[in-house]
Amino acid sequence: MVRGSDILLILVAIIFPPLAVAMISGCCSADFWINLLLTILGYIPGHLHAFWIIYKKMRAEEAYGPGGYTYLGNGNFVGNGPAVGGQYSGNPRKSFNQND
């Protein structure tokens, strides 16, 4: 389910991809610096990386509920505890990695 904050992130990513990544991972994370470099080297690669990070965040929200996850970096999220409303019945500490 797409939330208003996800739409805002997508709009920010269209205008300036590193800002969208910074809103998710923080301004001093490796993902931010990678995205900034990709945006400088080519605008499209920066977009692809930002949209990938936003997609992974949306998947973590579906599995763990809003705010029920922690960002580990490199597109990986891990749940903080039991899912909201029983949405996820697996291991709450299982992380979503890039192979999911």
PDB file of C-alpha atoms in Angstrom, residues 16-100:
ATOM      1  CA  PHE A  16      16.852  15.418  -6.487  1.00  0.00           C
ATOM      2  CA  PRO A  17      17.517  11.706  -5.797  1.00  0.00           C
ATOM      3  CA  PRO A  18      20.178  12.147  -3.052  1.00  0.00           C
ATOM      4  CA  LEU A  19      17.705  14.085  -0.888  1.00  0.00           C
ATOM      5  CA  ALA A  20      15.195  11.221  -1.041  1.00  0.00           C
ATOM      6  CA  VAL A  21      17.888   8.740  -0.042  1.00  0.00           C
ATOM      7  CA  ALA A  22      19.019  11.047   2.786  1.00  0.00           C
ATOM      8  CA  MET A  23      15.431  11.154   4.080  1.00  0.00           C
ATOM      9  CA  ILE A  24      15.502   7.363   4.441  1.00  0.00           C
ATOM     10  CA  SER A  25      19.080   6.543   5.377  1.00  0.00           C
ATOM     11  CA  GLY A  26      20.478   9.782   6.790  1.00  0.00           C
ATOM     12  CA  CYS A  27      22.783  12.369   5.268  1.00  0.00           C
ATOM     13  CA  CYS A  28      26.063  10.678   6.233  1.00  0.00           C
ATOM     14  CA  SER A  29      25.288   7.112   5.193  1.00  0.00           C
ATOM     15  CA  ALA A  30      27.053   5.173   2.485  1.00  0.00           C
ATOM     16  CA  ASP A  31      23.804   4.982   0.496  1.00  0.00           C
ATOM     17  CA  PHE A  32      23.586   8.785   0.425  1.00  0.00           C
ATOM     18  CA  TRP A  33      27.160   9.163  -0.840  1.00  0.00           C
ATOM     19  CA  ILE A  34      26.699   6.396  -3.416  1.00  0.00           C
ATOM     20  CA  ASN A  35      23.524   8.052  -4.654  1.00  0.00           C
ATOM     21  CA  LEU A  36      25.169  11.465  -4.796  1.00  0.00           C
ATOM     22  CA  LEU A  37      28.029  10.018  -6.852  1.00  0.00           C
ATOM     23  CA  LEU A  38      25.612   8.182  -9.168  1.00  0.00           C
ATOM     24  CA  THR A  39      23.603  11.377  -9.644  1.00  0.00           C
ATOM     25  CA  ILE A  40      26.725  13.365 -10.483  1.00  0.00           C
ATOM     26  CA  LEU A  41      27.983  10.717 -12.913  1.00  0.00           C
ATOM     27  CA  GLY A  42      24.595  10.301 -14.544  1.00  0.00           C
ATOM     28  CA  TYR A  43      21.180  11.519 -13.511  1.00  0.00           C
ATOM     29  CA  ILE A  44      19.384   8.252 -14.425  1.00  0.00           C
ATOM     30  CA  PRO A  45      21.586   5.952 -12.263  1.00  0.00           C
ATOM     31  CA  GLY A  46      20.892   8.222  -9.284  1.00  0.00           C
ATOM     32  CA  HIS A  47      17.169   7.874  -9.926  1.00  0.00           C
ATOM     33  CA  LEU A  48      17.347   4.102 -10.194  1.00  0.00           C
ATOM     34  CA  HIS A  49      19.239   3.823  -6.913  1.00  0.00           C
ATOM     35  CA  ALA A  50      16.818   6.175  -5.119  1.00  0.00           C
ATOM     36  CA  PHE A  51      13.758   4.314  -6.414  1.00  0.00           C
ATOM     37  CA  TRP A  52      15.322   0.998  -5.337  1.00  0.00           C
ATOM     38  CA  ILE A  53      15.843   2.324  -1.783  1.00  0.00           C
ATOM     39  CA  ILE A  54      12.249   3.649  -1.700  1.00  0.00           C
ATOM     40  CA  TYR A  55      10.939   0.286  -2.946  1.00  0.00           C
ATOM     41  CA  LYS A  56      12.835  -1.594  -0.235  1.00  0.00           C
ATOM     42  CA  LYS A  57      11.448   0.826   2.398  1.00  0.00           C
ATOM     43  CA  MET A  58       7.897   0.227   1.145  1.00  0.00           C
ATOM     44  CA  ARG A  59       8.416  -3.556   1.381  1.00  0.00           C
ATOM     45  CA  ALA A  60       9.701  -3.216   4.951  1.00  0.00           C
ATOM     46  CA  GLU A  61       6.624  -1.163   5.887  1.00  0.00           C
ATOM     47  CA  GLU A  62       4.341  -3.824   4.432  1.00  0.00           C
ATOM     48  CA  ALA A  63       6.094  -6.576   6.373  1.00  0.00           C
ATOM     49  CA  TYR A  64       6.744  -4.850   9.692  1.00  0.00           C
ATOM     50  CA  GLY A  65       4.247  -1.970   9.772  1.00  0.00           C
ATOM     51  CA  PRO A  66       5.032   1.754   9.737  1.00  0.00           C
ATOM     52  CA  GLY A  67       8.037   2.426  11.946  1.00  0.00           C
ATOM     53  CA  GLY A  68       8.424  -1.256  12.857  1.00  0.00           C
ATOM     54  CA  TYR A  69      11.785  -1.637  11.169  1.00  0.00           C
ATOM     55  CA  THR A  70      15.347  -0.362  11.274  1.00  0.00           C
ATOM     56  CA  TYR A  71      17.402   0.553   8.219  1.00  0.00           C
ATOM     57  CA  LEU A  72      20.700  -1.360   8.172  1.00  0.00           C
ATOM     58  CA  GLY A  73      22.133   0.092   4.977  1.00  0.00           C
ATOM     59  CA  ASN A  74      22.529  -1.268   1.449  1.00  0.00           C
ATOM     60  CA  GLY A  75      18.768  -1.606   1.089  1.00  0.00           C
ATOM     61  CA  ASN A  76      18.446  -3.923   4.103  1.00  0.00           C
ATOM     62  CA  PHE A  77      15.760  -3.465   6.733  1.00  0.00           C
ATOM     63  CA  VAL A  78      15.162  -5.503   9.882  1.00  0.00           C
ATOM     64  CA  GLY A  79      12.053  -5.657  12.056  1.00  0.00           C
ATOM     65  CA  ASN A  80      12.092  -4.193  15.558  1.00  0.00           C
ATOM     66  CA  GLY A  81       9.593  -6.632  17.003  1.00  0.00           C
ATOM     67  CA  PRO A  82       6.210  -8.211  16.291  1.00  0.00           C
ATOM     68  CA  ALA A  83       4.455  -6.971  13.171  1.00  0.00           C
ATOM     69  CA  VAL A  84       1.488  -4.631  13.393  1.00  0.00           C
ATOM     70  CA  GLY A  85      -1.797  -6.517  13.160  1.00  0.00           C
ATOM     71  CA  GLY A  86      -0.107  -9.860  12.519  1.00  0.00           C
ATOM     72  CA  GLN A  87       0.882  -8.901   8.978  1.00  0.00           C
ATOM     73  CA  TYR A  88       4.110 -10.867   9.138  1.00  0.00           C
ATOM     74  CA  SER A  89       4.265 -14.205  10.882  1.00  0.00           C
ATOM     75  CA  GLY A  90       7.909 -15.079  10.213  1.00  0.00           C
ATOM     76  CA  ASN A  91      11.018 -14.238  12.172  1.00  0.00           C
ATOM     77  CA  PRO A  92      10.726 -10.570  13.297  1.00  0.00           C
ATOM     78  CA  ARG A  93      14.535 -10.181  13.083  1.00  0.00           C
ATOM     79  CA  LYS A  94      14.721 -11.436   9.471  1.00  0.00           C
ATOM     80  CA  SER A  95      16.131  -8.753   7.243  1.00  0.00           C
ATOM     81  CA  PHE A  96      15.101  -7.889   3.690  1.00  0.00           C
ATOM     82  CA  ASN A  97      18.224  -7.990   1.584  1.00  0.00           C
ATOM     83  CA  GLN A  98      18.736  -7.148  -2.038  1.00  0.00           C
ATOM     84  CA  ASN A  99      17.993 -10.742  -3.098  1.00  0.00           C
ATOM     85  CA  ASP A 100      14.373 -10.632  -1.893  1.00  0.00           C
TER      86      ASP A 100
END
